[in-house]
XYZ file of C-alpha atoms in Angstrom:
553
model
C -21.701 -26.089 -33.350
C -19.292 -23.992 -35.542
C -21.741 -20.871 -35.026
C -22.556 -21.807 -31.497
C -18.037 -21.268 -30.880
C -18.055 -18.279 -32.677
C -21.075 -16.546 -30.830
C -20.237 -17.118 -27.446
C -16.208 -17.101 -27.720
C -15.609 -14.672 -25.314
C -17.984 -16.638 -22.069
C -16.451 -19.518 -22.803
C -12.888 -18.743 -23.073
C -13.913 -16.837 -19.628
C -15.314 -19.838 -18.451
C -11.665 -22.315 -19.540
C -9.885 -19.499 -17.473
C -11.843 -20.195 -14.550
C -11.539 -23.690 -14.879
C -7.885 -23.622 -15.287
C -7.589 -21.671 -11.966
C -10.008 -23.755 -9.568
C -7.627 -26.591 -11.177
C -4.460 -25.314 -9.474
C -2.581 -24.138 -12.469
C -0.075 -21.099 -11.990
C -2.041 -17.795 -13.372
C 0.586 -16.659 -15.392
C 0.863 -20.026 -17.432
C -3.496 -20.442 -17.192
C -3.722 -16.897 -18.757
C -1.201 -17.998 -21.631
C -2.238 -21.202 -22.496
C -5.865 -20.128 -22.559
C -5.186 -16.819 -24.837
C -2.542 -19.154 -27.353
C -5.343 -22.063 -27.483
C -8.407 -19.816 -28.283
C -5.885 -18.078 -30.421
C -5.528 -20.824 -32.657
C -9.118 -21.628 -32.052
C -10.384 -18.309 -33.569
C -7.818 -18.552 -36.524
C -9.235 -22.208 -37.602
C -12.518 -20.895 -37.212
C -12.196 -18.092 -39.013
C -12.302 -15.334 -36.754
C -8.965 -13.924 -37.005
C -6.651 -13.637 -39.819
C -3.937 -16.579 -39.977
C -1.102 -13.646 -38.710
C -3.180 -12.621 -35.424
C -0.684 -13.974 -33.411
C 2.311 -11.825 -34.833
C 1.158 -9.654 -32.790
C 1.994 -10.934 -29.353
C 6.045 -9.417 -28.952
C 4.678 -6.081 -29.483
C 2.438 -7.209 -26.451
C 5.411 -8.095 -24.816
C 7.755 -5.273 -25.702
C 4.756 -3.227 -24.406
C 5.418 -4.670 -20.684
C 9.339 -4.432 -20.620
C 9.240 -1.060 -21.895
C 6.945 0.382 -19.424
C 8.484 2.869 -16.677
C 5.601 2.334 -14.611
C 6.297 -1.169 -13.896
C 10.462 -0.376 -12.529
C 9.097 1.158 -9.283
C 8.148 -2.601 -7.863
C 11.286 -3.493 -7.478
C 12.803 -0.724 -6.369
C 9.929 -0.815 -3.342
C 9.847 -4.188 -2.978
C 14.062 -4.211 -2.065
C 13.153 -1.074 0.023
C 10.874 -2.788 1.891
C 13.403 -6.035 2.428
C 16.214 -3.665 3.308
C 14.033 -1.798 5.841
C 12.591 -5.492 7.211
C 16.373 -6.623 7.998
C 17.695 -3.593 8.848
C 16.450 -3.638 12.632
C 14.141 -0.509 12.114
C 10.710 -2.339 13.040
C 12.328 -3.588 16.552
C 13.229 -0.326 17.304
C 10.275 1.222 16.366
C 7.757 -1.296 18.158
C 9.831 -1.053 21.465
C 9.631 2.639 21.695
C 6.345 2.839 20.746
C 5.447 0.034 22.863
C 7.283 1.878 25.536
C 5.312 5.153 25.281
C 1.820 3.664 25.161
C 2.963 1.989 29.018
C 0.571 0.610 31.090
C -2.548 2.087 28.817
C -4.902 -1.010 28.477
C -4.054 -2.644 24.866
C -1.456 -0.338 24.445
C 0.952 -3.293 23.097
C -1.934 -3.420 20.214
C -2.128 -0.094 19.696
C 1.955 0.018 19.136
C 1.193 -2.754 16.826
C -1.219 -1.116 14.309
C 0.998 2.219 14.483
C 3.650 0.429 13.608
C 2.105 -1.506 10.953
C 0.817 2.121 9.659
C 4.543 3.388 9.737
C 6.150 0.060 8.082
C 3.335 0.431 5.406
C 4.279 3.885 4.588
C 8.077 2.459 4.269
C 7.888 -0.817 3.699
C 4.806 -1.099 0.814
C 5.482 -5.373 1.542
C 2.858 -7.343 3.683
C 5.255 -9.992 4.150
C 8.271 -7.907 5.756
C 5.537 -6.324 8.026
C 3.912 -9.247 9.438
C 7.139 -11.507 9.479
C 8.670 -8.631 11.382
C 5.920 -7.916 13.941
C 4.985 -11.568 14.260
C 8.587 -12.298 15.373
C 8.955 -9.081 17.390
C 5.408 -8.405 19.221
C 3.825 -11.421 19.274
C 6.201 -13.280 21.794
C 5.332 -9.806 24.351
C 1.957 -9.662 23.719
C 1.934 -13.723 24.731
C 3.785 -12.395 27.671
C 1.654 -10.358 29.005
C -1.196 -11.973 28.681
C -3.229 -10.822 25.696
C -5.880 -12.758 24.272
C -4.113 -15.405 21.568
C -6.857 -14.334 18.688
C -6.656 -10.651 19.815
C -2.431 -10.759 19.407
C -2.580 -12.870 16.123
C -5.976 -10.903 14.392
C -3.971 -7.107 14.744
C -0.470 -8.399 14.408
C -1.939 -10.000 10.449
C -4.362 -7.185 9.903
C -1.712 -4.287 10.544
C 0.702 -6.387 8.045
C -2.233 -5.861 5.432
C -1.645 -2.114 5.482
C 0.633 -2.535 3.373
C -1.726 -3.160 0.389
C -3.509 0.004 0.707
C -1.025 2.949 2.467
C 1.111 3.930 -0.250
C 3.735 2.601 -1.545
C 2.132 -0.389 -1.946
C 2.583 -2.402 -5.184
C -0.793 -3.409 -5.352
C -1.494 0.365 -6.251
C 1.361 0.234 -8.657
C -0.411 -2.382 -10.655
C -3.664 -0.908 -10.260
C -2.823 2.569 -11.553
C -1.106 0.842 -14.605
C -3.919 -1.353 -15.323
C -6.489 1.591 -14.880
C -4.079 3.639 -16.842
C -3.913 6.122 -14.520
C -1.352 8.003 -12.769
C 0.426 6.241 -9.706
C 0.712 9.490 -8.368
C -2.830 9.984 -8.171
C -3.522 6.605 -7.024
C -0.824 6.958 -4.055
C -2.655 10.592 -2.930
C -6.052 9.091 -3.139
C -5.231 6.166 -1.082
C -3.583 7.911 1.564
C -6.294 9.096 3.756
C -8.439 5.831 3.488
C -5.345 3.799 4.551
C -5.139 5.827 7.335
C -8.839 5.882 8.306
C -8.704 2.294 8.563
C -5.185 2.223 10.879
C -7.977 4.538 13.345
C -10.772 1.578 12.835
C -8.409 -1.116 13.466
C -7.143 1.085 16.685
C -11.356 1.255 17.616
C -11.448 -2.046 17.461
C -8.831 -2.444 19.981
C -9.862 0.122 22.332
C -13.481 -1.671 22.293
C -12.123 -5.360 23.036
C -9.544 -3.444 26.029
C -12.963 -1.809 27.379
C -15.471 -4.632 27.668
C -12.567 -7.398 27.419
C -9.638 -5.728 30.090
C -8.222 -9.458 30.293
C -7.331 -9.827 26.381
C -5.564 -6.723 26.262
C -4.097 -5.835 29.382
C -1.251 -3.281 29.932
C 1.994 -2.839 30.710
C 3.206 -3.518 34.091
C 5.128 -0.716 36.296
C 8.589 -2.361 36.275
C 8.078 -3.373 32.366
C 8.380 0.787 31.739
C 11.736 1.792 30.237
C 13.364 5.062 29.582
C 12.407 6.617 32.948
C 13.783 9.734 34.769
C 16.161 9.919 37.900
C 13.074 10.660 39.924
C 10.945 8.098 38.207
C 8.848 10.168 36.221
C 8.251 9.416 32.474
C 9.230 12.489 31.189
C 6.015 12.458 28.735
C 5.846 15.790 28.872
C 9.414 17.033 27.785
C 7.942 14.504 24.198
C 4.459 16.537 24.782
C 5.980 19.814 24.457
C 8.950 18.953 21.827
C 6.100 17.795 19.546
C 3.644 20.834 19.813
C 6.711 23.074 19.129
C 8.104 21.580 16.794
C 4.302 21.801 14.664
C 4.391 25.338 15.398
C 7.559 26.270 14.071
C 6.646 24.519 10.809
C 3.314 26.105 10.727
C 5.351 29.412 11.409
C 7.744 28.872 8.444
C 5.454 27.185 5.914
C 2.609 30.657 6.361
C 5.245 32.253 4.398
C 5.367 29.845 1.370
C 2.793 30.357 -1.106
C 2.228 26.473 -0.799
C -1.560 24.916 -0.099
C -3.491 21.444 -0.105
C -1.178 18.688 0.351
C 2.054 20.236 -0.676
C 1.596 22.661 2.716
C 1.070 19.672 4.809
C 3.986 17.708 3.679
C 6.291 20.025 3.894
C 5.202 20.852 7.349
C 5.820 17.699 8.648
C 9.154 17.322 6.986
C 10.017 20.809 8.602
C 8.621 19.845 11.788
C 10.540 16.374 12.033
C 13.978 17.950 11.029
C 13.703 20.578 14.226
C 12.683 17.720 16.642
C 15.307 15.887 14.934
C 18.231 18.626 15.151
C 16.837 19.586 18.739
C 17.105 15.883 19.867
C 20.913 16.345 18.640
C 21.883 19.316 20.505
C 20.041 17.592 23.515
C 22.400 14.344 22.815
C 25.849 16.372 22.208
C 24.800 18.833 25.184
C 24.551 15.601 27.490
C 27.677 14.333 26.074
C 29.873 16.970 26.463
C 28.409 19.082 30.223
C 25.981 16.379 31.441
C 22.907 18.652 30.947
C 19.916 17.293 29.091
C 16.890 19.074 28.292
C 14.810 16.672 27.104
C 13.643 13.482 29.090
C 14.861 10.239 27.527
C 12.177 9.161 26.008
C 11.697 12.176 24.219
C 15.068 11.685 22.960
C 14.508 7.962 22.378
C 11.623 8.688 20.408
C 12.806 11.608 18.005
C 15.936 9.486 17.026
C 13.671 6.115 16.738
C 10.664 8.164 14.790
C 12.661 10.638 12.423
C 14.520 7.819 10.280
C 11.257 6.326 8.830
C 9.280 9.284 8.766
C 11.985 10.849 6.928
C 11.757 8.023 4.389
C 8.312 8.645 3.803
C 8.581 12.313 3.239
C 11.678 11.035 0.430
C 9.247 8.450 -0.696
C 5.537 10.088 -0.784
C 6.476 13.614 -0.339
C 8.772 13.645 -3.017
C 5.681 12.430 -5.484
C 2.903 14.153 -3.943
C 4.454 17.596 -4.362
C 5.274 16.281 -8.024
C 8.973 16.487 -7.719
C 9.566 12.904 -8.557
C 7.827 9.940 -10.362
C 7.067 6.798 -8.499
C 9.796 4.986 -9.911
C 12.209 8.144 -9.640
C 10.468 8.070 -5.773
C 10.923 3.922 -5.685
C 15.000 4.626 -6.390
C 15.280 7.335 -3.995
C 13.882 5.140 -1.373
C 15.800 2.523 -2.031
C 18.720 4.589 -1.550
C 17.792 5.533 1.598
C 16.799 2.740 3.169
C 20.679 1.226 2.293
C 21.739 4.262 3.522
C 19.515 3.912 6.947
C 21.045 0.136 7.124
C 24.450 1.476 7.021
C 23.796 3.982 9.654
C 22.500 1.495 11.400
C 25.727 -0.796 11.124
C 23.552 -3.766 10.116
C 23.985 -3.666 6.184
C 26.461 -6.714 5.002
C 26.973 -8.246 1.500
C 24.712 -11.361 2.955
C 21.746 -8.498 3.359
C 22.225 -6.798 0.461
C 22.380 -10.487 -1.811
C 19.501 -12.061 -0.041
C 17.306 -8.920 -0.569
C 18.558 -8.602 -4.530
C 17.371 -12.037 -4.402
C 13.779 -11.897 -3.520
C 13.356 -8.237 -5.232
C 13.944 -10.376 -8.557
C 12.174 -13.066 -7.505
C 8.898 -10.853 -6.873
C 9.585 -8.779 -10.012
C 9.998 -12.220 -12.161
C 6.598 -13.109 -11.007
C 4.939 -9.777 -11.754
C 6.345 -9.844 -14.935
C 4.958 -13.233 -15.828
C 1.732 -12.724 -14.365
C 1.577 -9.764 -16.595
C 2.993 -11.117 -19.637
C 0.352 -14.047 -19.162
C -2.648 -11.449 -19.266
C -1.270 -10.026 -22.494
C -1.616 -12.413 -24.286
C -4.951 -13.357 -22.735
C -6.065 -10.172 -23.067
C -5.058 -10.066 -26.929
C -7.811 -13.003 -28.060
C -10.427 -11.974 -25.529
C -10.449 -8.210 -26.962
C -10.110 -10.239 -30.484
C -13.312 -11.831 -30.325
C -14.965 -8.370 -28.198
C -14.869 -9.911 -24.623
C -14.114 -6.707 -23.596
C -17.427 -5.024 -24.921
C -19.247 -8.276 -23.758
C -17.920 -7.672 -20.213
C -19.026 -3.666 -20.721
C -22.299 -4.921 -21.631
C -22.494 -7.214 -19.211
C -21.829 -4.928 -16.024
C -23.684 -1.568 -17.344
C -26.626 -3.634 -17.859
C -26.879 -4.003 -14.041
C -29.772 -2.890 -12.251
C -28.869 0.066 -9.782
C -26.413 1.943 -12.143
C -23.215 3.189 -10.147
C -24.813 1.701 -6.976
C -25.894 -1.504 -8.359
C -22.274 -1.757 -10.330
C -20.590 -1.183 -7.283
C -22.135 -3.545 -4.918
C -21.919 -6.357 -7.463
C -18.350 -5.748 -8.603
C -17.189 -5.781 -4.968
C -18.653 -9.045 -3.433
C -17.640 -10.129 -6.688
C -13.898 -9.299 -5.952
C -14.550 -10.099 -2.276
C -15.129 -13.942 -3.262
C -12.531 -14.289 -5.755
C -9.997 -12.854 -2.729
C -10.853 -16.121 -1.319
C -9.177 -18.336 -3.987
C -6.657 -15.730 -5.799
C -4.036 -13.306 -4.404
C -4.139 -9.534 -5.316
C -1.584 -9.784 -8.264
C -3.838 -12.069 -9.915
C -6.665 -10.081 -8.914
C -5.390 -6.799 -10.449
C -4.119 -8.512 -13.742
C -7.092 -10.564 -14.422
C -10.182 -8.521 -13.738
C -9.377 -5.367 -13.067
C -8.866 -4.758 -16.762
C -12.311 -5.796 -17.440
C -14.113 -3.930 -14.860
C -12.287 -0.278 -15.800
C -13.998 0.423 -19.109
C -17.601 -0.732 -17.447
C -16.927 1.716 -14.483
C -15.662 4.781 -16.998
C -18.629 4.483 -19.320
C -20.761 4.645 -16.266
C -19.221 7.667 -15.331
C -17.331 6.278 -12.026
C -14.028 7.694 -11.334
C -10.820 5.534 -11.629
C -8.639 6.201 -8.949
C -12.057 6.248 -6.646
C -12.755 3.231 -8.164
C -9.134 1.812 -7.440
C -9.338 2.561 -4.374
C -12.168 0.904 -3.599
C -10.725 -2.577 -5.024
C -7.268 -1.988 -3.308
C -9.553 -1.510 -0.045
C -11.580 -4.865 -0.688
C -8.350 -6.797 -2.454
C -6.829 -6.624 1.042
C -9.355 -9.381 2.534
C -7.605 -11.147 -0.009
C -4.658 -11.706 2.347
C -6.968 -12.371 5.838
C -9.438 -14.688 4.242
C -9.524 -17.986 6.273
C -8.527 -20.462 5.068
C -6.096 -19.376 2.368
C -5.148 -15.444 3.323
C -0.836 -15.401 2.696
C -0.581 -12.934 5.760
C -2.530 -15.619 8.467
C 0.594 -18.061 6.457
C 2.590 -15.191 6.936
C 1.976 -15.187 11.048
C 1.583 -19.061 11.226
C 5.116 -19.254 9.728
C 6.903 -17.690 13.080
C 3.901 -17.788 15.648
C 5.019 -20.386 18.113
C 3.460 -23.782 17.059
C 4.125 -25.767 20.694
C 4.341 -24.629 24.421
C 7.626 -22.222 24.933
C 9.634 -20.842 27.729
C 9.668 -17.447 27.972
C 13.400 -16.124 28.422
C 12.010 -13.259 30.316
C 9.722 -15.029 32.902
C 10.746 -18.511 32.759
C 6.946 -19.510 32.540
C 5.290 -22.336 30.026
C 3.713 -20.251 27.423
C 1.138 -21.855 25.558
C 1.393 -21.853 22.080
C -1.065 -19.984 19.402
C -2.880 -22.024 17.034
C -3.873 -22.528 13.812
C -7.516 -21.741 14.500
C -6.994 -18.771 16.902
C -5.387 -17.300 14.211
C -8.391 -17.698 12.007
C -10.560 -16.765 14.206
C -8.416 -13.327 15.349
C -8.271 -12.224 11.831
C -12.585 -12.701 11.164
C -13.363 -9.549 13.107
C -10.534 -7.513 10.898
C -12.453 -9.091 7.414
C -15.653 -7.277 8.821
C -13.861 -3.511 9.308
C -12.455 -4.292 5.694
C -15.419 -4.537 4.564
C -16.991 -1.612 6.336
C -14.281 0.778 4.953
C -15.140 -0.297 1.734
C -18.955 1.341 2.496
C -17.073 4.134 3.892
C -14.917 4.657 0.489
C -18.234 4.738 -1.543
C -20.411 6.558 0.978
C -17.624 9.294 1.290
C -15.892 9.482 -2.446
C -14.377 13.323 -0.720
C -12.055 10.756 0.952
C -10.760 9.771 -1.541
C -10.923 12.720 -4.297
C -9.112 15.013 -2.567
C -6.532 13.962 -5.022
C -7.983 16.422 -7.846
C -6.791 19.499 -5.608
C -9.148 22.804 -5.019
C -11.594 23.150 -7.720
C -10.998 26.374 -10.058
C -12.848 29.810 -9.189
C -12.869 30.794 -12.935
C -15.875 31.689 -14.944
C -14.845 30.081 -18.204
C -17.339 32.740 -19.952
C -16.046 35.455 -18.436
C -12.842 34.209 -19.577
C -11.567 37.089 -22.533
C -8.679 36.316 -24.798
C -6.982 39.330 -26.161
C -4.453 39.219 -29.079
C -2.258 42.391 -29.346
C -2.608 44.427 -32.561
C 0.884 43.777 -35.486
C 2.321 46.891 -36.590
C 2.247 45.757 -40.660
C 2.617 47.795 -43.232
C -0.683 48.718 -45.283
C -1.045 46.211 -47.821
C -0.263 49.113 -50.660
C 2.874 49.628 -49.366
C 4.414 45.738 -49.417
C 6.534 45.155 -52.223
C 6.092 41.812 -54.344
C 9.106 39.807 -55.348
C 9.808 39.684 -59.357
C 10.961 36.854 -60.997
C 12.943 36.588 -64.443
């Protein structure tokens, strides 16, 4: 029996985990008790010496003293200062506003919004809380389908996992031991693809469906001319110009890749931004405008969080800060956004301190948890049984791949992402660098898949989320004074099962199309390296005849 325990430590620790988790035990204190007990099992048996344990506070001084870590909850009080600071209301009005009487345009201003508040925000709470309270009681209005409302409202929360700055790439970067940086860059474009899939999916249901996603009525259309007209194209043509004079300035800059379209956008948004205000002082002070009001409405709605994300992400992209340096700075600016926005109190400020330790405390544990797991699995080579394990697969990269993510995809069923990343992640990164699969790829692929892990029926947090403020009985509406019927439990279920499928199908799009995603490595290098000469300029010395040697007496 003795030799049986000491053969097969590592499976059946693994297997006590497991057990420990499908019991209902918190992860951080499962993870713990699991690496102490087997602990103290391998020193009776033998395996380690009877000081193995000393080792655990280095473990721990290992967490508290890593940088990486301080940018959670710097974005995570971002993201609640951003939530209560009024900026998502404004933004899903306008936005609402300009897609009018489009079919699903409602939707649409949904998942842009959720794309915008992901960039910002980087919390999937904040952004479905604030769209659930916000859109949903419109879209219920106007008639959209009760699955439709609740499945985009949840799904464009989600974006928050994988647009950067989402914490869930935090941890992953730090577990993969790669830079967030990288991780942020690499994610970008995929988190956007799937904002364009989500919109697909919306333009197909408005097609075939016209009932479950209607538009806008005439006299629901704000921000409208003297004569009546929209004034779309004063926005039209403040946009275009505004891209050109960027483009104009930033051909003169020796910049390229990513850093050249960064800092075109910035440039772009501060003209609209400082044309909007001559617009709004010119108005003021003679009565002429030049731009409609939308156009103005827009620009000063737009700018604020856009220029967040060019404070946030621009600042690390174009390597002028860290992530955490990046975390602080948008902090900052998202107290100084509530403050412009004359909705920043004490209360605001204590309640989001609050939660931001409250999240952080909870990372933490988690984290200090897997340590010490982590130090009596690698103790009795779990880690090289795990390696073993998944390289063995048939299929090589392919057949790791497909395994490893349904094998994520049905542990998102029972275990959040933070659990997720702390618990396996750090057993599938050595498998996937010895078979030669890039990390931040292969990050991205998991943060992709990881985000079913908040739409899974029955137990996804962002259906909770929804459920939470979605109106549970018949309402009144304070707009039309009609019954509204209210959304249940199941149509929320059922809205969110079509989003799990285009999840799933960006995750074959991340590994069918790696360029997406590698990008982040820049242009490759034009150099012959054996062309390359190195050249080392002649000494003027004196002739060895000539040098005089030092006497000693």
């Amino acid at each position: 029996m003795t030799a049986f325990l000491i053969e097969n430590m590592a499976p059946i620790m693994f297997a006590a985990l497991v057990v420990f988790l499908l019991l209902g035990y918190p992860a951080a204190f499962s993870l713990g008790a699991v690496g102490l007990l087997f602990g103290l099992i391998g020193i009776e048996l033998g395996l380690f010496a009877p000081d193995f344990l000393q080792a655990l506070p280095e473990r721990v001084h290992g967490v508290m003293s890593n940088d990486t870590l301080l940018a959670i909850p710097f974005f995570t009080f971002m993201g609640l200062i951003l939530e209560r600071s009024g900026m998502a209301e404004d933004l899903l009005e306008t936005v609402g506003q300009l897609f009018g009487t489009v079919r699903g345009g409602l939707a649409y201003a949904v998942v842009f919004v959720g794309a915008l508040l992901a960039a910002t925000t980087g919390v999937v709470a904040a952004s479905v809380i604030s769209m659930g309270l916000i859109s949903l009681p419109i879209m219920l209005r106007y008639g959209y389908d009760h699955r439709l409302a609740s499945g985009v409202i949840a799904a464009s929360g989600t974006l928050a996992q994988i647009i950067p700055p989402s914490l869930v790439l935090i941890v992953m970067a730090d577990q993969l031991g790669r830079s967030v940086g990288d991780m942020y860059e690499g994610a970008f474009l995929p988190g956007l693809v799937l904002s364009l899939l989500y919109a697909g999916y919306v333009f197909i249901v408005a097609t075939f469906f016209p009932k479950a996603a209607p538009g806008l009525p005439a006299d629901a259309i704000g921000y409208r001319e003297d004569n009546g007209n929209r004034g779309l194209t004063s926005l039209a043509v403040l946009a275009v110009v505004s891209a050109l004079v960027a483009w104009l300035i930033m051909r003169q800059t020796t910049s390229r890749g990513a850093d050249f379209v960064i800092l075109t956008m910035f440039i772009g948004i501060l003209f609209a931004f400082a044309v909007s205000i001559i617009n709004w002082v010119s108005e003021k002070l003679t009565g002429f405008r030049f731009l409609s009001r939308i156009a103005q409405q827009t620009t000063f709605v737009m700018v604020p969080p856009l220029f967040l994300i060019f404070l946030v992400l621009g600042t690390i992209f174009i390597g002028v800060a860290t992530p955490t340096e990046g975390g602080a700075m948008g902090a900052s600016g998202a107290l100084l956004l509530g403050w412009f926005k004359r909705r920043l109190s004490w209360d605001l400020v204590r309640q989001a301190v609050e939660s931001t330790a409250k999240l952080s405390a909870f990372v933490v544990f988690i984290l200090l948890g897997a340590r010490v797991f982590s130090l009596t699995f690698y103790g009795v080579s779990g880690h090289v049984w795990v390696e073993h394990l998944l390289t063995s697969l048939p299929g090589g990269q392919t057949g790791f791949l497909i395994f490893v993510n349904i094998f994520v995809f049905v542990l998102a069923f029972f275990l959040d992402f933070f659990e997720l990343a702390f618990i396996i992640i750090p057993l599938l990164g050595p498998a996937a660098e010895k078979l030669g699969i890039d990390l931040i790829w292969f990050g991205v692929i998991l943060g992709v898949n990881m985000q079913t892990s908040f739409m899974h029926p029955p137990f996804g947090f962002a259906l909770f989320y929804l459920r939470s403020v979605a109106p549970k009985e018949s309402f009144i509406d304070r707009i039309t004074g009609k019954r509204m019927a209210p959304v249940t439990t199941g149509e929320i279920y059922w809205g969110a099962v079509p989003f799990v499928f285009i999840q799933v199908v960006m995750v074959l799009l991340v590994i069918l199309f790696p360029a997406m995603v590698m990008h982040y490595k820049g242009a490759a290098s034009n150099v012959d390296p054996s062309k390359v000469k190195i050249e080392i300029p002649g000494l003027d010395l004196p002739p060895p005849t000539q040098l005089e040697l030092p006497t000693f007496k």
